[in-house]
Structures are given as C-alpha cells and as structure tokens.
Amino acid sequence: MLSFPRSMLQLPLMVNFMDEIGIDEGALSMDFLRLVFEELVDPEKNDLFRYVNDLDKTHSPVWFRKDCEDSELAEICGLLFAFSLHNKAIVPLPFPQLLYAKLLGKGPNSNMEEAAELDKEFADQMCELRTGTEDYVMECCYGGEVKLEDGRSVEVTTENIDLYVDNRVREYLVPSQFAAFKQGFNRVFNPAAFDMFRPIELEALVIGEKYFDWKALEQSTQYIQPYKDSHPTIKMFWKVFHALDDDMKRKFLVFVAGSDRVPVGGLGNLGLHIDPLQVPMDDSVDEQPCDNEDRLTLLMPEGHGCDNHGYRRTLRLPMYTSLELMEDRLTVALSYYDCPFHIS
C-alpha cells in the first residue's frame, strides 16, 4: 500500500469476507477496518504502541513506544488511519487527543493539557518550568542546554525556557515514529485538507461522538409496516433494549452498524430502521413440521449495516409475542455481535 498513488488510496474500499454472504455498502468495510485496528494498536500483539496506563489497560489510550524502530509499520498505521477516515468508517481507536493535535500541527498546546493525557506528572513539570522564576529554572535545568535555530547551544534561562520545554516535549513524544505515522496519513490526504479543523473535531470524525444518547436512538428509529412506534412488538423491543447494560447496548450497535461508535451528530444520526422478519411459510427453519408459533420462537433477529450504501442500519425483528421471548432471542443474537456479517 505504501507504493500506491494517492488517487488509488482515495478509491472507495470494497470488502468481501471469505465464505460470508454480503455486499459491501459500508458496514463490511467498517467491520474490516475495526478488526484490523484491534490487532494493529494492541500493545500485546505488536511493538509499535504502549499502554499509557498499565493499571487500566481496558480504558487506557495507547501511544508510540520509544524503543520501536519499525517506521514502516508506523507509516502503514497512519495510512490505514487516514484510509478509514476517507471511507467514513468510524472505528474505535484508543489514541489520545494529542495525536489529532499533532496531525493538525496544533499541539501540544502551551498549557500541556494534551500532553497530560500521556503523562500528567511530566506535563505539570513542563508547565512549572514555563512559569518558574530564574532561580527555579536554574535549579531544575542546571547544566542543561538548549539548541537555538542557528545551531548554537546555550545555557537554559527564563528567556529561552519555552524553546527548551518545546524541545523536551517533542523528544518525549517520540518524533520519529509519529513522523512516519503522519507521513502515512498524508499519503491519503493533502496536509492542508484539515487546516480548519480543531483536534476535537478531527477526533469526532474518526471515532465518533463520546456520548451515548439511547433515547435519541429510539426517537430517530424508523419502521417498516406493520411496525410503528406503538406496535406491541416494538414497545417490547425498546423495553428490553433499555434494560440492557451499556456493554450489551454497544454490542447492539456493532450488530446493526458494524461499529460501537456514535456517528457525528449523535445516535440520532445512526439511521436505524426496524423491519419485520416474517415467519417462513415452509419447514426450512426446522427438519420437523411445526406451527407458526413454534417457527416464531426459532427465528433470530438479524442485523444489516449494508443498506443504502451504509447510511441505513437495519434490524430485522421477528414479531415476538412475549417479553421473555424477546429478551432471550435478542440476547442470544447479540452474543454474535462480533461476526463480520450478521444474519441468522
């Protein structure tokens, strides 16, 4: 991929999973990129990244390892990062906001807020140096030198402390690996493409919003007849759904959309449709003949994120007649949330 011209990298991604049924209109690409990044940014599976917080790996962001010299892997990662953004694939990337600031050439900011995501103690020390007295700077930086633009090295003072801090921060943030990452990113996008963006806005484009408004999801959902918001099956569905814990609700997003991320603008922009899944009229769901009620209990909800070029996320929901059956079938279906393509 590193040898591809930008024009080729900007072509729409089309994914086919081996032995899987499905036409890629958005969701399969999102699934593919999500699975790729789950492997690529896992510090326990490659040496490019490290956990910022080893004590809470589940929620910790990741950052570049200082001892990793694989610049090609960093460049590929940056390229795929941009590739997912170009294909509007919202994927769960555990990068701190500092990465987006550096991609835009706007970070870290002078108050070290972004650098504090990686190391609060280090960021606090740098802030104290910026505002410290002459005696404090001399004490903390005794014997230290700062390299000027003309190549000369001079003793650190309050007059050049900003330059000294900037150099320390750049060195701490592993410039070589990040430079390769940014080079990969720029293979897909012109560096000026995001000049008007703030770091938080670029982050939202890549990983989606951070607030899960489940009521907004319900209120924006559209239905195919005979379903409507007052239909008994639909009322049962939302009762069961809102009783799920947050982990199961996020699995539902993966099930119907290929990603557990919130699109820009919130869950109201997910484009969820609920269609009725009809009971088959033959015995294809079971080898033994059975009546319609028995057939209904055998049907599973289906999630399709590939409708209307990825802009419509569809849940095909059987017309269950009891709350217990709805809860059981939905829970079982969500246990397969991580399948590349969801059909019953």
mmCIF file of C-alpha atoms in Angstrom:
data_model
loop_
_atom_site.group_PDB
_atom_site.id
_atom_site.type_symbol
_atom_site.label_atom_id
_atom_site.label_comp_id
_atom_site.label_asym_id
_atom_site.label_seq_id
_atom_site.Cartn_x
_atom_site.Cartn_y
_atom_site.Cartn_z
ATOM 1 C CA MET A 1 0.000 0.000 0.000
ATOM 2 C CA LEU A 2 2.895 2.365 0.633
ATOM 3 C CA SER A 3 3.677 2.315 -3.090
ATOM 4 C CA PHE A 4 0.120 3.212 -4.150
ATOM 5 C CA PRO A 5 -0.502 6.726 -5.522
ATOM 6 C CA ARG A 6 -2.931 8.970 -3.614
ATOM 7 C CA SER A 7 -5.518 8.625 -6.384
ATOM 8 C CA MET A 8 -5.679 4.862 -5.773
ATOM 9 C CA LEU A 9 -5.825 5.230 -1.990
ATOM 10 C CA GLN A 10 -8.802 7.546 -2.370
ATOM 11 C CA LEU A 11 -10.889 4.940 -4.198
ATOM 12 C CA PRO A 12 -13.821 3.541 -2.152
ATOM 13 C CA LEU A 13 -12.922 0.446 -0.144
ATOM 14 C CA MET A 14 -14.900 -2.702 -1.008
ATOM 15 C CA VAL A 15 -14.579 -5.715 1.311
ATOM 16 C CA ASN A 16 -15.650 -9.314 0.836
ATOM 17 C CA PHE A 17 -15.185 -11.729 3.731
ATOM 18 C CA MET A 18 -14.323 -15.244 2.623
ATOM 19 C CA ASP A 19 -17.272 -17.638 2.894
ATOM 20 C CA GLU A 20 -19.563 -14.815 4.044
ATOM 21 C CA ILE A 21 -22.703 -13.585 2.286
ATOM 22 C CA GLY A 22 -22.880 -9.833 1.893
ATOM 23 C CA ILE A 23 -22.420 -6.874 -0.433
ATOM 24 C CA ASP A 24 -20.236 -4.141 0.976
ATOM 25 C CA GLU A 25 -22.143 -0.866 1.050
ATOM 26 C CA GLY A 26 -20.345 0.493 4.087
ATOM 27 C CA ALA A 27 -20.728 -1.853 7.026
ATOM 28 C CA LEU A 28 -18.358 -4.594 5.844
ATOM 29 C CA SER A 29 -15.609 -2.010 5.298
ATOM 30 C CA MET A 30 -16.222 -0.692 8.795
ATOM 31 C CA ASP A 31 -16.097 -4.217 10.198
ATOM 32 C CA PHE A 32 -12.859 -4.938 8.343
ATOM 33 C CA LEU A 33 -11.097 -1.770 9.492
ATOM 34 C CA ARG A 34 -12.312 -2.267 13.054
ATOM 35 C CA LEU A 35 -10.842 -5.777 13.126
ATOM 36 C CA VAL A 36 -7.575 -4.568 11.548
ATOM 37 C CA PHE A 37 -7.098 -1.828 14.125
ATOM 38 C CA GLU A 38 -7.986 -4.143 17.009
ATOM 39 C CA GLU A 39 -4.876 -6.116 16.032
ATOM 40 C CA LEU A 40 -2.696 -3.206 14.970
ATOM 41 C CA VAL A 41 -2.999 -0.955 18.024
ATOM 42 C CA ASP A 42 -2.982 -3.719 20.659
ATOM 43 C CA PRO A 43 0.301 -3.324 22.618
ATOM 44 C CA GLU A 44 0.181 -7.020 23.474
ATOM 45 C CA LYS A 45 0.195 -8.009 19.790
ATOM 46 C CA ASN A 46 2.833 -5.668 18.323
ATOM 47 C CA ASP A 47 5.653 -3.431 19.493
ATOM 48 C CA LEU A 48 4.575 -0.127 17.938
ATOM 49 C CA PHE A 49 2.347 1.076 20.781
ATOM 50 C CA ARG A 50 2.297 1.003 24.579
ATOM 51 C CA TYR A 51 -0.453 1.478 27.133
ATOM 52 C CA VAL A 52 -0.387 4.929 28.717
ATOM 53 C CA ASN A 53 -1.897 3.453 31.890
ATOM 54 C CA ASP A 54 -0.751 -0.116 32.562
ATOM 55 C CA LEU A 55 -3.051 -0.328 35.580
ATOM 56 C CA ASP A 56 -6.215 0.117 33.490
ATOM 57 C CA LYS A 57 -5.490 -1.358 30.079
ATOM 58 C CA THR A 58 -9.170 -1.635 29.169
ATOM 59 C CA HIS A 59 -9.682 2.133 29.183
ATOM 60 C CA SER A 60 -6.110 3.293 28.591
ATOM 61 C CA PRO A 61 -5.151 5.194 25.440
ATOM 62 C CA VAL A 62 -2.084 3.978 23.564
ATOM 63 C CA TRP A 63 0.991 5.840 22.388
ATOM 64 C CA PHE A 64 4.155 5.072 20.445
ATOM 65 C CA ARG A 65 6.916 3.066 22.112
ATOM 66 C CA LYS A 66 10.247 4.861 22.269
ATOM 67 C CA ASP A 67 12.161 1.638 21.663
ATOM 68 C CA CYS A 68 10.241 0.657 18.500
ATOM 69 C CA GLU A 69 12.221 1.379 15.344
ATOM 70 C CA ASP A 70 9.690 -0.035 12.864
ATOM 71 C CA SER A 71 8.950 3.173 10.971
ATOM 72 C CA GLU A 72 7.315 1.231 8.118
ATOM 73 C CA LEU A 73 4.684 -0.207 10.465
ATOM 74 C CA ALA A 74 4.048 3.281 11.863
ATOM 75 C CA GLU A 75 3.599 4.622 8.332
ATOM 76 C CA ILE A 76 1.201 1.801 7.413
ATOM 77 C CA CYS A 77 -0.771 2.514 10.581
ATOM 78 C CA GLY A 78 -1.028 6.196 9.652
ATOM 79 C CA LEU A 79 -2.121 5.297 6.138
ATOM 80 C CA LEU A 80 -4.853 2.943 7.387
ATOM 81 C CA PHE A 81 -5.906 5.588 9.913
ATOM 82 C CA ALA A 82 -6.460 8.057 7.058
ATOM 83 C CA PHE A 83 -7.956 5.318 4.887
ATOM 84 C CA SER A 84 -10.662 4.636 7.468
ATOM 85 C CA LEU A 85 -11.427 8.352 7.729
ATOM 86 C CA HIS A 86 -11.668 8.688 3.940
ATOM 87 C CA ASN A 87 -14.102 5.745 3.816
ATOM 88 C CA LYS A 88 -16.211 7.237 6.651
ATOM 89 C CA ALA A 89 -15.563 4.148 8.755
ATOM 90 C CA ILE A 90 -15.949 5.086 12.415
ATOM 91 C CA VAL A 91 -13.587 2.775 14.296
ATOM 92 C CA PRO A 92 -12.625 2.553 18.000
ATOM 93 C CA LEU A 93 -9.080 3.919 18.029
ATOM 94 C CA PRO A 94 -7.637 4.406 21.539
ATOM 95 C CA PHE A 95 -5.432 7.390 20.684
ATOM 96 C CA PRO A 96 -5.253 10.450 22.945
ATOM 97 C CA GLN A 97 -6.405 13.796 21.592
ATOM 98 C CA LEU A 98 -2.742 14.774 21.374
ATOM 99 C CA LEU A 99 -2.385 12.625 18.250
ATOM 100 C CA TYR A 100 -5.053 14.655 16.458
ATOM 101 C CA ALA A 101 -3.463 17.904 17.607
ATOM 102 C CA LYS A 102 -0.071 16.823 16.255
ATOM 103 C CA LEU A 103 -1.583 15.659 12.953
ATOM 104 C CA LEU A 104 -3.007 19.159 12.530
ATOM 105 C CA GLY A 105 0.247 20.798 13.607
ATOM 106 C CA LYS A 106 -1.609 22.374 16.543
ATOM 107 C CA GLY A 107 -0.229 20.540 19.530
ATOM 108 C CA PRO A 108 0.675 20.095 22.185
ATOM 109 C CA ASN A 109 -0.832 23.345 23.433
ATOM 110 C CA SER A 110 1.114 25.572 25.783
ATOM 111 C CA ASN A 111 -0.843 24.571 28.889
ATOM 112 C CA MET A 112 0.143 20.915 28.299
ATOM 113 C CA GLU A 113 -3.461 19.730 28.576
ATOM 114 C CA GLU A 114 -2.987 17.253 25.709
ATOM 115 C CA ALA A 115 0.445 16.075 26.861
ATOM 116 C CA ALA A 116 -1.088 15.403 30.285
ATOM 117 C CA GLU A 117 -3.136 12.630 28.666
ATOM 118 C CA LEU A 118 0.144 10.730 28.291
ATOM 119 C CA ASP A 119 1.968 11.744 31.451
ATOM 120 C CA LYS A 120 0.403 14.219 33.862
ATOM 121 C CA GLU A 121 3.495 14.435 36.065
ATOM 122 C CA PHE A 122 5.720 15.277 33.092
ATOM 123 C CA ALA A 123 3.209 17.850 31.791
ATOM 124 C CA ASP A 124 2.996 19.505 35.224
ATOM 125 C CA GLN A 125 6.785 19.728 35.404
ATOM 126 C CA MET A 126 6.951 21.393 31.988
ATOM 127 C CA CYS A 127 4.226 23.885 32.950
ATOM 128 C CA GLU A 128 6.109 24.767 36.131
ATOM 129 C CA LEU A 129 9.275 25.352 34.128
ATOM 130 C CA ARG A 130 7.467 27.722 31.757
ATOM 131 C CA THR A 131 6.228 29.874 34.635
ATOM 132 C CA GLY A 132 9.128 29.382 37.044
ATOM 133 C CA THR A 133 11.468 32.010 38.422
ATOM 134 C CA GLU A 134 15.064 32.334 37.263
ATOM 135 C CA ASP A 135 16.264 30.506 40.391
ATOM 136 C CA TYR A 136 13.758 27.682 39.877
ATOM 137 C CA VAL A 137 14.740 27.236 36.232
ATOM 138 C CA MET A 138 18.449 27.251 37.085
ATOM 139 C CA GLU A 139 17.892 24.676 39.823
ATOM 140 C CA CYS A 140 15.817 22.317 37.666
ATOM 141 C CA CYS A 141 17.867 22.696 34.492
ATOM 142 C CA TYR A 142 21.359 23.009 35.982
ATOM 143 C CA GLY A 143 23.880 22.187 33.290
ATOM 144 C CA GLY A 144 21.157 21.933 30.689
ATOM 145 C CA GLU A 145 21.452 23.467 27.257
ATOM 146 C CA VAL A 146 19.033 24.442 24.547
ATOM 147 C CA LYS A 147 19.821 24.407 20.849
ATOM 148 C CA LEU A 148 18.976 27.620 19.017
ATOM 149 C CA GLU A 149 17.795 27.905 15.425
ATOM 150 C CA ASP A 150 21.256 28.989 14.281
ATOM 151 C CA GLY A 151 22.720 25.746 15.639
ATOM 152 C CA ARG A 152 24.352 27.199 18.749
ATOM 153 C CA SER A 153 23.746 25.578 22.150
ATOM 154 C CA VAL A 154 23.319 27.929 25.103
ATOM 155 C CA GLU A 155 22.546 27.567 28.787
ATOM 156 C CA VAL A 156 18.878 27.312 29.743
ATOM 157 C CA THR A 157 17.422 30.539 31.160
ATOM 158 C CA THR A 158 13.960 32.014 31.625
ATOM 159 C CA GLU A 159 14.429 33.775 28.281
ATOM 160 C CA ASN A 160 14.740 30.535 26.324
ATOM 161 C CA ILE A 161 12.789 28.207 28.623
ATOM 162 C CA ASP A 162 9.871 27.991 26.160
ATOM 163 C CA LEU A 163 12.190 26.644 23.473
ATOM 164 C CA TYR A 164 13.748 24.224 25.963
ATOM 165 C CA VAL A 165 10.324 22.929 27.018
ATOM 166 C CA ASP A 166 9.197 22.602 23.396
ATOM 167 C CA ASN A 167 12.286 20.514 22.619
ATOM 168 C CA ARG A 168 11.767 18.324 25.691
ATOM 169 C CA VAL A 169 8.135 17.706 24.781
ATOM 170 C CA ARG A 170 8.972 16.880 21.152
ATOM 171 C CA GLU A 171 11.642 14.450 22.323
ATOM 172 C CA TYR A 172 9.298 12.881 24.878
ATOM 173 C CA LEU A 173 6.532 12.393 22.320
ATOM 174 C CA VAL A 174 8.664 10.150 20.081
ATOM 175 C CA PRO A 175 9.002 12.306 16.952
ATOM 176 C CA SER A 176 10.458 9.578 14.707
ATOM 177 C CA GLN A 177 7.520 7.167 15.000
ATOM 178 C CA PHE A 178 4.956 9.942 14.822
ATOM 179 C CA ALA A 179 6.654 11.446 11.764
ATOM 180 C CA ALA A 180 6.271 8.091 9.984
ATOM 181 C CA PHE A 181 2.632 7.847 11.112
ATOM 182 C CA LYS A 182 1.911 11.344 9.786
ATOM 183 C CA GLN A 183 3.668 10.546 6.517
ATOM 184 C CA GLY A 184 1.310 7.596 6.059
ATOM 185 C CA PHE A 185 -1.676 9.809 6.873
ATOM 186 C CA ASN A 186 -0.566 12.357 4.274
ATOM 187 C CA ARG A 187 -0.389 9.659 1.601
ATOM 188 C CA VAL A 188 -4.199 9.694 1.599
ATOM 189 C CA PHE A 189 -4.960 13.336 2.424
ATOM 190 C CA ASN A 190 -3.396 16.592 1.351
ATOM 191 C CA PRO A 191 -1.846 18.086 4.522
ATOM 192 C CA ALA A 192 -3.977 21.220 4.058
ATOM 193 C CA ALA A 193 -7.259 19.262 3.954
ATOM 194 C CA PHE A 194 -7.931 19.714 7.671
ATOM 195 C CA ASP A 195 -6.489 23.180 8.270
ATOM 196 C CA MET A 196 -9.843 24.483 9.504
ATOM 197 C CA PHE A 197 -10.372 21.629 11.975
ATOM 198 C CA ARG A 198 -9.727 21.634 15.690
ATOM 199 C CA PRO A 199 -8.249 18.447 17.240
ATOM 200 C CA ILE A 200 -11.542 17.566 18.954
ATOM 201 C CA GLU A 201 -13.400 17.875 15.621
ATOM 202 C CA LEU A 202 -10.977 15.603 13.771
ATOM 203 C CA GLU A 203 -11.216 13.105 16.624
ATOM 204 C CA ALA A 204 -15.019 13.068 16.325
ATOM 205 C CA LEU A 205 -14.786 12.348 12.587
ATOM 206 C CA VAL A 206 -12.523 9.356 13.253
ATOM 207 C CA ILE A 207 -14.027 7.734 16.350
ATOM 208 C CA GLY A 208 -17.463 9.343 16.553
ATOM 209 C CA GLU A 209 -19.115 11.134 19.438
ATOM 210 C CA LYS A 210 -18.435 10.056 23.024
ATOM 211 C CA TYR A 211 -21.959 10.473 24.425
ATOM 212 C CA PHE A 212 -24.436 7.607 24.032
ATOM 213 C CA ASP A 213 -27.976 9.023 23.980
ATOM 214 C CA TRP A 214 -30.034 5.837 23.758
ATOM 215 C CA LYS A 215 -33.325 7.735 23.874
ATOM 216 C CA ALA A 216 -32.242 9.672 20.787
ATOM 217 C CA LEU A 217 -31.663 6.344 19.050
ATOM 218 C CA GLU A 218 -35.209 5.239 19.865
ATOM 219 C CA GLN A 219 -36.758 8.559 18.837
ATOM 220 C CA SER A 220 -34.974 8.602 15.466
ATOM 221 C CA THR A 221 -35.667 4.966 14.535
ATOM 222 C CA GLN A 222 -37.919 4.411 11.528
ATOM 223 C CA TYR A 223 -40.163 1.412 10.977
ATOM 224 C CA ILE A 224 -41.479 -0.654 8.094
ATOM 225 C CA GLN A 225 -45.172 -1.603 8.197
ATOM 226 C CA PRO A 226 -46.816 -3.170 10.056
ATOM 227 C CA TYR A 227 -44.285 -1.947 12.613
ATOM 228 C CA LYS A 228 -44.665 1.512 14.129
ATOM 229 C CA ASP A 229 -43.648 3.006 17.464
ATOM 230 C CA SER A 230 -46.925 1.903 19.082
ATOM 231 C CA HIS A 231 -46.780 -1.689 17.806
ATOM 232 C CA PRO A 232 -46.707 -4.211 20.722
ATOM 233 C CA THR A 233 -43.546 -5.909 19.423
ATOM 234 C CA ILE A 234 -41.746 -2.576 19.076
ATOM 235 C CA LYS A 235 -42.787 -1.486 22.564
ATOM 236 C CA MET A 236 -41.464 -4.792 23.934
ATOM 237 C CA PHE A 237 -38.228 -4.374 21.998
ATOM 238 C CA TRP A 238 -37.454 -0.944 23.454
ATOM 239 C CA LYS A 239 -38.373 -2.087 26.947
ATOM 240 C CA VAL A 240 -35.888 -4.956 26.647
ATOM 241 C CA PHE A 241 -33.272 -2.767 24.962
ATOM 242 C CA HIS A 242 -33.279 -0.018 27.590
ATOM 243 C CA ALA A 243 -32.946 -2.667 30.321
ATOM 244 C CA LEU A 244 -29.673 -3.921 28.793
ATOM 245 C CA ASP A 245 -26.404 -2.783 30.334
ATOM 246 C CA ASP A 246 -24.198 -0.382 28.367
ATOM 247 C CA ASP A 247 -21.897 -3.159 27.179
ATOM 248 C CA MET A 248 -24.794 -5.052 25.588
ATOM 249 C CA LYS A 249 -26.173 -1.856 24.044
ATOM 250 C CA ARG A 250 -22.817 -1.202 22.405
ATOM 251 C CA LYS A 251 -22.829 -4.772 21.121
ATOM 252 C CA PHE A 252 -26.181 -3.939 19.551
ATOM 253 C CA LEU A 253 -24.542 -1.048 17.673
ATOM 254 C CA VAL A 254 -21.919 -3.435 16.307
ATOM 255 C CA PHE A 255 -24.684 -5.893 15.411
ATOM 256 C CA VAL A 256 -26.629 -3.402 13.286
ATOM 257 C CA ALA A 257 -23.903 -0.963 12.196
ATOM 258 C CA GLY A 258 -20.561 -2.783 12.303
ATOM 259 C CA SER A 259 -19.170 -0.416 14.939
ATOM 260 C CA ASP A 260 -19.948 0.555 18.519
ATOM 261 C CA ARG A 261 -19.053 4.195 17.854
ATOM 262 C CA VAL A 262 -21.533 7.075 17.816
ATOM 263 C CA PRO A 263 -21.727 8.899 14.453
ATOM 264 C CA VAL A 264 -21.047 12.619 14.298
ATOM 265 C CA GLY A 265 -24.184 14.376 15.496
ATOM 266 C CA GLY A 266 -25.157 11.582 17.884
ATOM 267 C CA LEU A 267 -27.069 8.309 17.801
ATOM 268 C CA GLY A 268 -29.995 10.087 16.197
ATOM 269 C CA ASN A 269 -27.909 10.073 13.006
ATOM 270 C CA LEU A 270 -27.317 6.317 13.022
ATOM 271 C CA GLY A 271 -30.143 5.727 10.533
ATOM 272 C CA LEU A 272 -31.670 2.732 12.319
ATOM 273 C CA HIS A 273 -34.658 1.034 10.677
ATOM 274 C CA ILE A 274 -36.599 -1.864 12.181
ATOM 275 C CA ASP A 275 -38.203 -4.176 9.638
ATOM 276 C CA PRO A 276 -40.475 -7.148 10.356
ATOM 277 C CA LEU A 277 -38.860 -10.553 9.854
ATOM 278 C CA GLN A 278 -41.617 -12.779 8.599
ATOM 279 C CA VAL A 279 -42.137 -16.382 9.670
ATOM 280 C CA PRO A 280 -41.249 -18.697 6.738
ATOM 281 C CA MET A 281 -44.183 -20.486 5.182
ATOM 282 C CA ASP A 282 -42.304 -23.778 4.753
ATOM 283 C CA ASP A 283 -40.335 -26.034 7.068
ATOM 284 C CA SER A 284 -36.908 -24.608 6.174
ATOM 285 C CA VAL A 285 -36.180 -23.446 9.725
ATOM 286 C CA ASP A 286 -36.501 -26.960 11.088
ATOM 287 C CA GLU A 287 -36.500 -30.508 9.785
ATOM 288 C CA GLN A 288 -39.735 -31.319 11.621
ATOM 289 C CA PRO A 289 -43.056 -29.662 10.721
ATOM 290 C CA CYS A 290 -44.168 -27.036 13.230
ATOM 291 C CA ASP A 291 -46.835 -24.381 13.533
ATOM 292 C CA ASN A 292 -46.300 -20.643 13.143
ATOM 293 C CA GLU A 293 -45.818 -20.017 16.862
ATOM 294 C CA ASP A 294 -43.090 -22.649 17.018
ATOM 295 C CA ARG A 295 -41.453 -21.204 13.932
ATOM 296 C CA LEU A 296 -41.515 -17.769 15.526
ATOM 297 C CA THR A 297 -39.578 -18.965 18.570
ATOM 298 C CA LEU A 298 -36.873 -20.332 16.268
ATOM 299 C CA LEU A 299 -36.348 -17.058 14.422
ATOM 300 C CA MET A 300 -33.459 -14.796 15.441
ATOM 301 C CA PRO A 301 -33.167 -11.041 14.907
ATOM 302 C CA GLU A 302 -30.879 -10.072 12.032
ATOM 303 C CA GLY A 303 -28.587 -7.067 11.855
ATOM 304 C CA HIS A 304 -27.728 -5.486 8.499
ATOM 305 C CA GLY A 305 -25.499 -2.445 8.260
ATOM 306 C CA CYS A 306 -25.152 -2.571 4.479
ATOM 307 C CA ASP A 307 -28.399 -0.997 3.290
ATOM 308 C CA ASN A 308 -28.456 2.202 1.220
ATOM 309 C CA HIS A 309 -24.661 2.419 0.928
ATOM 310 C CA GLY A 310 -24.143 2.197 4.649
ATOM 311 C CA TYR A 311 -26.483 5.047 5.559
ATOM 312 C CA ARG A 312 -29.273 2.755 6.719
ATOM 313 C CA ARG A 313 -28.741 0.338 9.613
ATOM 314 C CA THR A 314 -31.435 -2.310 9.707
ATOM 315 C CA LEU A 315 -32.672 -4.593 12.450
ATOM 316 C CA ARG A 316 -34.940 -7.293 11.059
ATOM 317 C CA LEU A 317 -37.054 -8.201 14.048
ATOM 318 C CA PRO A 318 -39.437 -11.191 14.274
ATOM 319 C CA MET A 319 -42.875 -10.326 15.601
ATOM 320 C CA TYR A 320 -42.328 -11.859 19.039
ATOM 321 C CA THR A 321 -45.415 -12.038 21.242
ATOM 322 C CA SER A 322 -43.870 -12.196 24.724
ATOM 323 C CA LEU A 323 -41.351 -10.116 26.622
ATOM 324 C CA GLU A 324 -39.457 -13.230 27.735
ATOM 325 C CA LEU A 325 -39.002 -14.461 24.169
ATOM 326 C CA MET A 326 -37.907 -11.010 23.001
ATOM 327 C CA GLU A 327 -35.308 -10.791 25.766
ATOM 328 C CA ASP A 328 -33.982 -14.298 25.147
ATOM 329 C CA ARG A 329 -33.730 -14.026 21.344
ATOM 330 C CA LEU A 330 -32.189 -10.547 21.388
ATOM 331 C CA THR A 331 -29.614 -11.552 23.999
ATOM 332 C CA VAL A 332 -28.637 -14.635 22.012
ATOM 333 C CA ALA A 333 -28.367 -12.615 18.788
ATOM 334 C CA LEU A 334 -26.098 -10.052 20.440
ATOM 335 C CA SER A 335 -23.779 -12.829 21.569
ATOM 336 C CA TYR A 336 -22.792 -12.990 17.871
ATOM 337 C CA TYR A 337 -22.237 -9.234 17.675
ATOM 338 C CA ASP A 338 -18.605 -9.614 16.591
ATOM 339 C CA CYS A 339 -19.329 -11.680 13.477
ATOM 340 C CA PRO A 340 -18.127 -9.938 10.289
ATOM 341 C CA PHE A 341 -21.635 -10.121 8.792
ATOM 342 C CA HIS A 342 -24.790 -10.680 10.767
ATOM 343 C CA ILE A 343 -27.512 -12.996 9.521
ATOM 344 C CA SER A 344 -29.449 -15.608 11.425
#
